[in-house]
Coordinates of C-alpha atoms in Angstrom, one line a residue:
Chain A
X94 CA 178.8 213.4 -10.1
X95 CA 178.3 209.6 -11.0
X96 CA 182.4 208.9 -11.4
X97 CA 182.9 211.1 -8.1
X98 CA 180.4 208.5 -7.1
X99 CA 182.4 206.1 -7.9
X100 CA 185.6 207.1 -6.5
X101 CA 184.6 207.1 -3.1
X102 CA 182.8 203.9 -3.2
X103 CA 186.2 202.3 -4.2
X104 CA 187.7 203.9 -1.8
X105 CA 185.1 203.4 0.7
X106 CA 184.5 199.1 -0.4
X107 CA 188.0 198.5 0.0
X108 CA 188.8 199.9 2.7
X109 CA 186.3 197.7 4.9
X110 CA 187.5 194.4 2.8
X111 CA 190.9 195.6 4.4
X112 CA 189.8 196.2 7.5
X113 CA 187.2 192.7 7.7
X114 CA 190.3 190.6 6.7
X115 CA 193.2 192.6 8.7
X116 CA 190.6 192.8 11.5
X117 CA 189.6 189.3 11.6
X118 CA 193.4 187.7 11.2
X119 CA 194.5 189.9 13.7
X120 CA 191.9 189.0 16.5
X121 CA 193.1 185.6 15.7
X122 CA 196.4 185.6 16.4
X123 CA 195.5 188.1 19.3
X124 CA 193.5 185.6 20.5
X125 CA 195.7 182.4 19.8
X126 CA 198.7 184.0 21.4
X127 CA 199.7 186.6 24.1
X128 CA 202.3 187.7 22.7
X129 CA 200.8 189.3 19.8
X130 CA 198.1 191.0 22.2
X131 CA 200.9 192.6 24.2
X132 CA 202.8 193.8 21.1
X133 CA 199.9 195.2 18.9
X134 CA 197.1 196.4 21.0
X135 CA 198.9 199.5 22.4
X136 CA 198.8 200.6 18.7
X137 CA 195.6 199.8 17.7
X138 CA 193.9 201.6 20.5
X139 CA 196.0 204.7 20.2
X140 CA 195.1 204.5 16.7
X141 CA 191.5 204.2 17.4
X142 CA 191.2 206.9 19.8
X143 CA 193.2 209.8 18.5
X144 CA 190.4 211.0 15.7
X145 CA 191.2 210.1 11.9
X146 CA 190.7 214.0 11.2
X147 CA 194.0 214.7 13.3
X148 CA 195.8 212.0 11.8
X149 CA 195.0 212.8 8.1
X150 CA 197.2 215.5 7.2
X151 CA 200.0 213.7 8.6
X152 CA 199.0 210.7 6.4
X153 CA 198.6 212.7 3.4
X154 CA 202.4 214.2 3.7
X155 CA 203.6 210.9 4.3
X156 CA 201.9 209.1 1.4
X157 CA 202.4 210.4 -2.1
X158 CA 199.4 208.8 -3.6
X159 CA 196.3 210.5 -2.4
X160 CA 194.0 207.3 -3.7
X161 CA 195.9 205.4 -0.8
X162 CA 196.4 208.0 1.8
X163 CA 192.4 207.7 1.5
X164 CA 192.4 204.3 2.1
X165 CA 194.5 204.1 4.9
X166 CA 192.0 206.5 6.6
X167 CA 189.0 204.7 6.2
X168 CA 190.8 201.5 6.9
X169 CA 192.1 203.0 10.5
X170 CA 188.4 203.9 11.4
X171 CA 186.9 201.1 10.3
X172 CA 189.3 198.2 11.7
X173 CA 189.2 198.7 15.3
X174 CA 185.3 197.9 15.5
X175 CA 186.1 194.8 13.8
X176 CA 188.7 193.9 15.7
X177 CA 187.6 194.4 19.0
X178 CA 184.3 192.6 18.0
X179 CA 185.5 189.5 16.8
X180 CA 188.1 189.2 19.5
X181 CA 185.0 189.2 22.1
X182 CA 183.5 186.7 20.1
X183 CA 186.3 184.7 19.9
X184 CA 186.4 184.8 24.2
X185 CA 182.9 184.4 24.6
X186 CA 182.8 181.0 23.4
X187 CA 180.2 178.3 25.6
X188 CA 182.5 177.2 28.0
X189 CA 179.9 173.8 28.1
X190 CA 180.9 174.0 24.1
X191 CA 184.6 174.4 25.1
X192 CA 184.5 170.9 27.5
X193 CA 182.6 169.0 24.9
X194 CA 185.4 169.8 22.3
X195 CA 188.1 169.1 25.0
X196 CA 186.8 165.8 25.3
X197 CA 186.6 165.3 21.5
X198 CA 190.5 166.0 21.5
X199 CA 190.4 168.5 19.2
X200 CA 193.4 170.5 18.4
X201 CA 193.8 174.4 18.2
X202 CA 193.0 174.7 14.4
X203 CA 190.0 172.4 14.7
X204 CA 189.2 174.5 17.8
X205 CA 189.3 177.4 15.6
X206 CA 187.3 176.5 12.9
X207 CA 184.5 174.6 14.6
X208 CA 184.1 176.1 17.4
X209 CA 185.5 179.9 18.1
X210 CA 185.1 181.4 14.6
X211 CA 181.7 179.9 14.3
X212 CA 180.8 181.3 18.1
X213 CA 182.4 184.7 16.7
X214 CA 180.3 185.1 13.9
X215 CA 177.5 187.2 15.4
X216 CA 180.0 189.5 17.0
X217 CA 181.7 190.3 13.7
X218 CA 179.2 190.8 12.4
X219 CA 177.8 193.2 14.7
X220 CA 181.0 195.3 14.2
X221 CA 181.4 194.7 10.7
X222 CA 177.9 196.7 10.5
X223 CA 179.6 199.5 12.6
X224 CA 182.8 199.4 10.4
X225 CA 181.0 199.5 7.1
X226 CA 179.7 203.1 8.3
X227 CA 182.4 204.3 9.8
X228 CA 184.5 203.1 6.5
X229 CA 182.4 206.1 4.1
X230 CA 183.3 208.3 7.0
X231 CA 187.0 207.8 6.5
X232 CA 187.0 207.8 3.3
X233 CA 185.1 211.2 2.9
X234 CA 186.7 212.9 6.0
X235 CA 190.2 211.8 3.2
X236 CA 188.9 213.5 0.5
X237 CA 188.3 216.7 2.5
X238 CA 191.9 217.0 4.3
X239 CA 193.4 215.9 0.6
X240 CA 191.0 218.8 -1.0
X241 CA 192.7 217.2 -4.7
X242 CA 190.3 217.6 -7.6
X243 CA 190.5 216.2 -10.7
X244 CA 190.0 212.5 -12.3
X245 CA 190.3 210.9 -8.9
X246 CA 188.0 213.3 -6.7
X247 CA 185.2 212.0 -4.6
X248 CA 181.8 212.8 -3.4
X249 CA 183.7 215.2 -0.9
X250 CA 185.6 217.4 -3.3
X251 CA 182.4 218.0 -5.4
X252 CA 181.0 219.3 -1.7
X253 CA 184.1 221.2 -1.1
X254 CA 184.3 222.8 -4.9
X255 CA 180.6 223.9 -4.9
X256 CA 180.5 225.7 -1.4
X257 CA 183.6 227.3 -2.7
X258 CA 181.4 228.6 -6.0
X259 CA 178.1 229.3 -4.0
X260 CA 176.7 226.2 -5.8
X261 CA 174.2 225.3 -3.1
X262 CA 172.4 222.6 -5.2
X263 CA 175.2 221.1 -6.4
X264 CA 176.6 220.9 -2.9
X265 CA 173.1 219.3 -1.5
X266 CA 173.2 216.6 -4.6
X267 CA 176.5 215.1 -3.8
X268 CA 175.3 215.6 0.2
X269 CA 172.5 213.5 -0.6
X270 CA 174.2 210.9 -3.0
X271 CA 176.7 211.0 0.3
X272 CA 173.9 210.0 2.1
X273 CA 172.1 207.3 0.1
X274 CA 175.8 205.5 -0.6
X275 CA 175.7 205.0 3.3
X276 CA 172.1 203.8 3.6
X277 CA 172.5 201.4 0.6
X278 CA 175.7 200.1 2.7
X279 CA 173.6 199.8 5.6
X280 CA 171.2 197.8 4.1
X281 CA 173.5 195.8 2.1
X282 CA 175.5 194.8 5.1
X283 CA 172.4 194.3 7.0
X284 CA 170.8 191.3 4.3
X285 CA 174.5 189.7 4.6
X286 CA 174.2 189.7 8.6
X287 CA 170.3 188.2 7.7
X288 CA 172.0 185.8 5.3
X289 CA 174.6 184.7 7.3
X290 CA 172.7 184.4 10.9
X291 CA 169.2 184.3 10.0
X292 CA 169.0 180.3 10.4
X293 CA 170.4 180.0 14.4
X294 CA 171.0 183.1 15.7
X295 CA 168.1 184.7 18.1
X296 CA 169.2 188.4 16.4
X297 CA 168.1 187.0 12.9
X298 CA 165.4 184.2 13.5
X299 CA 162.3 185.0 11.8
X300 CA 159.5 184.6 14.9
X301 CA 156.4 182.7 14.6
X302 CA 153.2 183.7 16.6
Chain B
X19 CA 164.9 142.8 45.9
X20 CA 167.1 145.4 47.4
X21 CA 170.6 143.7 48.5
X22 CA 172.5 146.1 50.4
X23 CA 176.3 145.7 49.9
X24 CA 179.3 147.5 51.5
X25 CA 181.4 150.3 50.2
X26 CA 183.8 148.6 47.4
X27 CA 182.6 145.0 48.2
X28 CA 180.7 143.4 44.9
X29 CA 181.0 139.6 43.9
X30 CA 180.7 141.0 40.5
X31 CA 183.3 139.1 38.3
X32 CA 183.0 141.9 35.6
X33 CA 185.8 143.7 34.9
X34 CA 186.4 147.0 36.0
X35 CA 185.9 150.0 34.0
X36 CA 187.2 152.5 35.9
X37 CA 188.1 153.7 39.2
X38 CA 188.1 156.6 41.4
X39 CA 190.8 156.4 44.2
X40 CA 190.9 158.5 47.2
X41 CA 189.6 161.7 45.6
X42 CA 189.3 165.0 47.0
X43 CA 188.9 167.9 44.8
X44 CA 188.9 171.5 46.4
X45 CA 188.1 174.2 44.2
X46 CA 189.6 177.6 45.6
X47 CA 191.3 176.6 48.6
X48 CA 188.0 176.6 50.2
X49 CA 186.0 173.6 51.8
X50 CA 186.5 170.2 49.6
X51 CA 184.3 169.2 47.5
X52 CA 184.6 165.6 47.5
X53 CA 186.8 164.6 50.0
X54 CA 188.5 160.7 49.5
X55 CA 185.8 159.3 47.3
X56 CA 186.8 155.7 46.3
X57 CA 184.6 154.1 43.3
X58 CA 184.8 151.4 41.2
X59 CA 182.8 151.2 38.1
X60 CA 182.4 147.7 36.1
X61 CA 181.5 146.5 32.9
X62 CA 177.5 147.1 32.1
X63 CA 177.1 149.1 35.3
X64 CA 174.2 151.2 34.7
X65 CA 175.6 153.2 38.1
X66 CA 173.5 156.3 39.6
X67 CA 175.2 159.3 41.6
X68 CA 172.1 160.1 43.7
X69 CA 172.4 163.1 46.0
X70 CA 171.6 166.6 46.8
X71 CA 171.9 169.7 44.5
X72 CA 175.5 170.6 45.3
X73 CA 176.7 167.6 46.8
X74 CA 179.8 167.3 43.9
X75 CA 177.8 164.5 41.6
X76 CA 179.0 166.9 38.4
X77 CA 182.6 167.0 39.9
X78 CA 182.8 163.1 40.2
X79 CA 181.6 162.7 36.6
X80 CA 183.9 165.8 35.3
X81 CA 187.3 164.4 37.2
X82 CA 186.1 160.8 35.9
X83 CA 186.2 162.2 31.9
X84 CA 189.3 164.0 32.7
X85 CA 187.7 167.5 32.6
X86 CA 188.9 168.1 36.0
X87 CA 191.9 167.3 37.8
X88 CA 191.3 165.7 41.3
X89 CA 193.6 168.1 43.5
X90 CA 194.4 164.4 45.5
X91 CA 194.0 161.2 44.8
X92 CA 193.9 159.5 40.9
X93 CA 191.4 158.5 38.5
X94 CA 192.2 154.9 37.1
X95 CA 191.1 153.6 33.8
X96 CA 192.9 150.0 33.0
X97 CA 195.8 150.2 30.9
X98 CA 196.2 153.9 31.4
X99 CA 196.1 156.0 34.6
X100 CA 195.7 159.7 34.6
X101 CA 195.3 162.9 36.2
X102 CA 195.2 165.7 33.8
X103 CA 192.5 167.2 31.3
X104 CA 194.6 166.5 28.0
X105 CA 193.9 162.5 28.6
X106 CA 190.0 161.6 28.0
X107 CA 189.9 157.5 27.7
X108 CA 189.0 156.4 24.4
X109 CA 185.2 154.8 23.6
X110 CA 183.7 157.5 26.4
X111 CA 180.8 160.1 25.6
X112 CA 179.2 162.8 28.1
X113 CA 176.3 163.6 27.8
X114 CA 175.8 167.2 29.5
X115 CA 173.3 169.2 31.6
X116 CA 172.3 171.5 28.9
X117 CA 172.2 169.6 25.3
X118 CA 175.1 171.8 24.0
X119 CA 174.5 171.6 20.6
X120 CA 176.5 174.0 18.2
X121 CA 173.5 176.5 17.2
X122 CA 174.9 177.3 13.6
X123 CA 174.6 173.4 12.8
X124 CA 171.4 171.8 12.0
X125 CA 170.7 168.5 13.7
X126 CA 172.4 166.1 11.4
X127 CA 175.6 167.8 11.5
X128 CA 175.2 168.0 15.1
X129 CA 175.3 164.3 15.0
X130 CA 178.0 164.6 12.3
X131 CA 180.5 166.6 14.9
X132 CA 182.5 164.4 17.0
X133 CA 183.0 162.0 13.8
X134 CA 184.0 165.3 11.4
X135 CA 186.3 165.9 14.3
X136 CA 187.5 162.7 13.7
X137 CA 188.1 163.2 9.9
X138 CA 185.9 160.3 8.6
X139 CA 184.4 161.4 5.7
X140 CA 180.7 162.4 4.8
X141 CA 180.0 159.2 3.0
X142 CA 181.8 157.3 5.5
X143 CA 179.4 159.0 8.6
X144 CA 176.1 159.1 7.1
X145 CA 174.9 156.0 7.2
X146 CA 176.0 155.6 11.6
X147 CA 174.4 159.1 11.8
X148 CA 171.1 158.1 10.1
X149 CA 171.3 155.1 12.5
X150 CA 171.4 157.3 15.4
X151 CA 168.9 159.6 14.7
X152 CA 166.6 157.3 13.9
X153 CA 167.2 155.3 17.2
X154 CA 166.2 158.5 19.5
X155 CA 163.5 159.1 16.8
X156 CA 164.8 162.3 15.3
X157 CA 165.4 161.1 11.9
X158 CA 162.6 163.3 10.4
X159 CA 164.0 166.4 11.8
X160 CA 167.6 166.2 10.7
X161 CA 167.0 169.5 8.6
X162 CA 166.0 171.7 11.8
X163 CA 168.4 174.1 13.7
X164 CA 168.6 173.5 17.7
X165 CA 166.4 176.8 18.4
X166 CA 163.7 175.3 16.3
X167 CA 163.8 172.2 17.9
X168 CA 161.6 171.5 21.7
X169 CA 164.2 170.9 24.8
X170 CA 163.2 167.1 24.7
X171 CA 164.5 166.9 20.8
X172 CA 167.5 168.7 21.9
X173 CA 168.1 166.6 24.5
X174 CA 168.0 163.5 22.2
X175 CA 169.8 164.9 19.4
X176 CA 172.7 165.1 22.3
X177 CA 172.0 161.7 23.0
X178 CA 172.3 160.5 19.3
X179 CA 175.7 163.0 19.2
X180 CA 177.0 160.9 22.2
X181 CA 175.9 157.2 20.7
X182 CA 177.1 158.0 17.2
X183 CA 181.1 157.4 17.9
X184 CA 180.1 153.7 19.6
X185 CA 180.9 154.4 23.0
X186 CA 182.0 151.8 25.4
X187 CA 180.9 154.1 28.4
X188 CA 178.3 157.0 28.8
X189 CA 178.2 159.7 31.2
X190 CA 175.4 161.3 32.1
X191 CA 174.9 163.9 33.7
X192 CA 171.3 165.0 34.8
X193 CA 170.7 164.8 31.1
X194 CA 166.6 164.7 31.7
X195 CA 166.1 167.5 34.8
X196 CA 164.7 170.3 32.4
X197 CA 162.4 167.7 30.7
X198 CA 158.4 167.4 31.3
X199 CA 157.7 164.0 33.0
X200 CA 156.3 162.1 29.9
X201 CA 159.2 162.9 27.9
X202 CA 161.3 162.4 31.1
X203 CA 159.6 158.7 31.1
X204 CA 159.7 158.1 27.2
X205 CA 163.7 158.7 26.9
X206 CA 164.1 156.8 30.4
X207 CA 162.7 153.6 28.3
X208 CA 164.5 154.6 25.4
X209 CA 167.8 155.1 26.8
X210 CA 167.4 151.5 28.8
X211 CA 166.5 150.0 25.2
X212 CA 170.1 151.2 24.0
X213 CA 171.9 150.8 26.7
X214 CA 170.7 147.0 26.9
X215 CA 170.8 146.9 22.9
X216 CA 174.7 148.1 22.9
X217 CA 176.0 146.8 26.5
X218 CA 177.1 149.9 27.4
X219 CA 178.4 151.2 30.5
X220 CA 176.6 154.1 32.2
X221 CA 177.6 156.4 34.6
X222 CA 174.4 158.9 35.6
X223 CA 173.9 161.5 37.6
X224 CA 170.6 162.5 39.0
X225 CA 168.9 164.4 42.3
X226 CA 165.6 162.2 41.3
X227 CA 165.2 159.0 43.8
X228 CA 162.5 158.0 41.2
X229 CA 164.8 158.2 38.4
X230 CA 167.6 156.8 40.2
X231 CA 165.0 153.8 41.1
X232 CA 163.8 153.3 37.6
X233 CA 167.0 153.2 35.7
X234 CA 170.0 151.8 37.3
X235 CA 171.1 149.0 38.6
X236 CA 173.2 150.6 41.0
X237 CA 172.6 153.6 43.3
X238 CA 176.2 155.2 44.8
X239 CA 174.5 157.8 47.3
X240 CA 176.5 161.1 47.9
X241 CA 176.2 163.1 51.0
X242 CA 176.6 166.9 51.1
X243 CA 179.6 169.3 51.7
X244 CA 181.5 167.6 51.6
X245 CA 180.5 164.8 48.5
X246 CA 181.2 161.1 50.5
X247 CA 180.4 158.0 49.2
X248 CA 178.0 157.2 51.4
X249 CA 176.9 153.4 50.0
X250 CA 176.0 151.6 47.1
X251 CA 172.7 150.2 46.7
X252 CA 172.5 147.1 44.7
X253 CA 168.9 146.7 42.6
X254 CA 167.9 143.4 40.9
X255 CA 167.5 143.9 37.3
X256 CA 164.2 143.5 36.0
X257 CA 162.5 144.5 33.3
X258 CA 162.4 148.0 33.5
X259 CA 159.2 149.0 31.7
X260 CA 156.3 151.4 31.9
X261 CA 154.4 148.8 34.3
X262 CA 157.4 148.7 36.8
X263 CA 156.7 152.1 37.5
X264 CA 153.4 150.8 39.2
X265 CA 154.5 147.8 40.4
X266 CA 154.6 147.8 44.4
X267 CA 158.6 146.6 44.4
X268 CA 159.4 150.1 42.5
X269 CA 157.5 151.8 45.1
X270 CA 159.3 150.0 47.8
X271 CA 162.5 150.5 46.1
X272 CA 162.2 154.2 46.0
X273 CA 160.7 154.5 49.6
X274 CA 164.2 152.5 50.5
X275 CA 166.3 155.0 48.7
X276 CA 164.7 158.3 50.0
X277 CA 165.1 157.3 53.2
X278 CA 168.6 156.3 52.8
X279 CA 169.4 159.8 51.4
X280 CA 167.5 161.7 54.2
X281 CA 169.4 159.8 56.7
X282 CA 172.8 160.9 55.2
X283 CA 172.3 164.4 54.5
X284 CA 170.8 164.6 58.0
X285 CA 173.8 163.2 59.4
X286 CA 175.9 166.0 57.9
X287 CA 173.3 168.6 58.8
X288 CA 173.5 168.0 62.7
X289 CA 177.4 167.7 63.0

């Protein structure tokens, strides 16, 4: 169980690293040029909306290695939040904020740095917290269209294998490990949003009465 | 006393600052704004935009720091003339409505900002930014975050942001309007202590006659829709301190100026 365990974690953790730093350097250029917005968000929304269930099998054919057809599954579910997120943050800046820095002079990559990415923050990390669930999904709804046992099998093929042999506690243990892997996300991804905001932003400020 | 001078006509021999000619800005196609608003602003002016809520006061200030483009006439600053945003006159500091601090920096590095901006270094900044803070008395809080801070320490902590590059000129704009009226008085007399202790120039923008009365040496009143110079009203420049505020020529001074501003925005309302 533990190394099934571990398999989709991998899976699961990597995929959302993909999908914060794709996510995050595509709102970016998104954001910094038109262009790029024209050319690429046709794609990601049709990728986004058609679900990753329908799209898996066609993945798996593709893609020889079933470790990164996987990946590319939970990556397509979770990088759309992320994206979307951190390209409304990235609008949403203070337009006050935005005259003070146009009378400082600033460039676009000081603009960037100090100002919209900061601004942003909050809204990544709102869908960041979205991704990181959606991210076991993909990874799990993989392992279940792939069906592959063996040294590189997941949480799902244990699930799959022991409703095959009638092995109903079996089946409820990795169900429940299944479950637990995504609260212990949760709450990791929740302390780094705490970390992260909990000094100026109103969603993490610690009230006093 | 209260000397009242014509539209453009001082026999100050300072030199001029900066000047708005023949400015109309119309937002929208719709009614003007400001409509041929001619100003002229000289060295250790401590001018006032007095008028209504509405009247364009923000505008003038906004197309003076180059954050708005006049749609007619030209903003002049000596040795350069301009009339887009990407130009913004060296030595010149606004100081907003709202203290527009950056949330995710704590008050010191809110201070830091426009020199970071700058690239001068840390070690290079501290000691001006100490300086500052402790000049609008914040020095002990330079640890705190804006939300943790009241809206009179925000306030000042804008102030100290906008003092801490040396400006030549300060524009102001309503900067005390959400404050409490001690506070409101306390940063009146500290803000007269700096700008006398640095010779700046100050451009500020207020709906409060008192205010208007207390501070500046000059009072430009705007009339409503749309904003006209209307006249400049020229005060003698006394020692502005907490006992002026009782004294019988303050009074008399701010009786003066209200009346001046009814008349004018009466004048528009029965055309």
């Amino acid at each position: 169980m533990f190394p099934a365990l571990i398999v989709t974690l991998y899976v699961t953790i990597l995929a959302l690293l993909l999908a914060v730093v794709l996510g995050v350097i595509v709102a970016i250029l998104i954001f910094q040029f038109k262009i790029v917005e024209i050319s690429l968000m046709p794609y990601a929304i049709i990728l986004q909306v058609t679900p990753v269930i329908a799209i898996a099998p066609l993945i798996i054919i593709l893609v020889d290695n079933t470790f990164f057809a996987a990946l590319i599954c939970a990556w397509l579910v979770s990088f759309f939040p992320i994206l979307s997120s951190t390209l409304i943050g990235l609008k949403s800046v203070d337009h006050n904020l935005d005259d003070l820095f146009k009378l400082y002079k600033t460039n676009r990559i000081q603009k960037l740095f100090f100002l919209q990415l900061p601004s942003a923050l909050p809204y990544f990390l709102s869908g960041f917290k979205i991704s990181a669930g959606l991210s076991l999904i993909g990874a799990i709804v993989a392992e279940f269209v792939t069906g592959i046992g063996g040294s590189s099998s997941g949480l799902a093929y244990i699930i799959i294998e022991s409703s095959y042999r009638l092995e109903i506690p079996k089946m409820f243990s990795a169900l429940v490990l299944i479950a637990l892997t995504g609260v212990g996300i949760f709450l990791i991804v929740n302390l780094i949003s705490y970390i992260v905001l909990r000094k100026w932003h109103e969603s993490e400020k610690i009230k006093e009465y | 006393m209260i000397s009242e001078l014509n539209k453009n006509n001082f026999n100050s021999t300072n030199s001029i600052i900066a000047e708005l000619k023949n400015v109309t800005k119309i937002f929208y196609n719709r009614l003007p704004v400001i409509e041929n608003l001619n100003l002229t602003i000289f060295k250790s002016d401590f001018l006032t935009l007095l008028g209504q809520s509405g009247c364009g006061k923000t505008t003038i200030l906004k197309i003076l720091c180059g954050l708005l483009r006049p749609t007619n006439g030209k903003v002049v600053w000596p040795t350069s003339t301009f009339t887009n945003s990407e130009n913004n006159p060296a030595n010149l500091s606004l100081v907003f409505q709202d203290p527009n601090l950056l949330p995710w920096l704590n008050v010191f590095d809110n201070v830091f900002l426009p020199l970071k901006l700058n690239n001068v270094t840390f070690q290079e900044a501290s000691e001006p930014i100490s300086h500052c803070l402790k000049l609008v008395g914040l020095y002990d809080y330079k640890d705190y975050f804006p939300n943790q801070l009241s809206g009179g320490m925000k306030m000042r902590t804008a102030i100290a942001r906008a003092l801490v590059t040396k400006p030549k000129v300060m524009l102001m704009d309503e900067p005390f309007g959400a404050l409490d009226e001690i506070t409101r008085f306390k940063l009146n007399n500290d803000l007269l202590k700096i700008y006398k202790k640095y010779d700046l120039t100050i451009i500020f923008v207020t709906h409060s006659v008192f205010e208007s009365a207390y501070l500046s040496n000059k009072i430009a009143i705007i009339s409503n829709t749309p904003g006209c110079l209307k006249e400049i009203i020229n005060l003698s420049n006394n020692s502005r301190t907490d006992e002026y505020r009782l004294s019988t020529e303050y009074s008399n001074n701010c009786k003066y100026i209200s009346k001046k501003l009814q008349k004018y925005s009466n004048e528009n309302l029965n055309e």
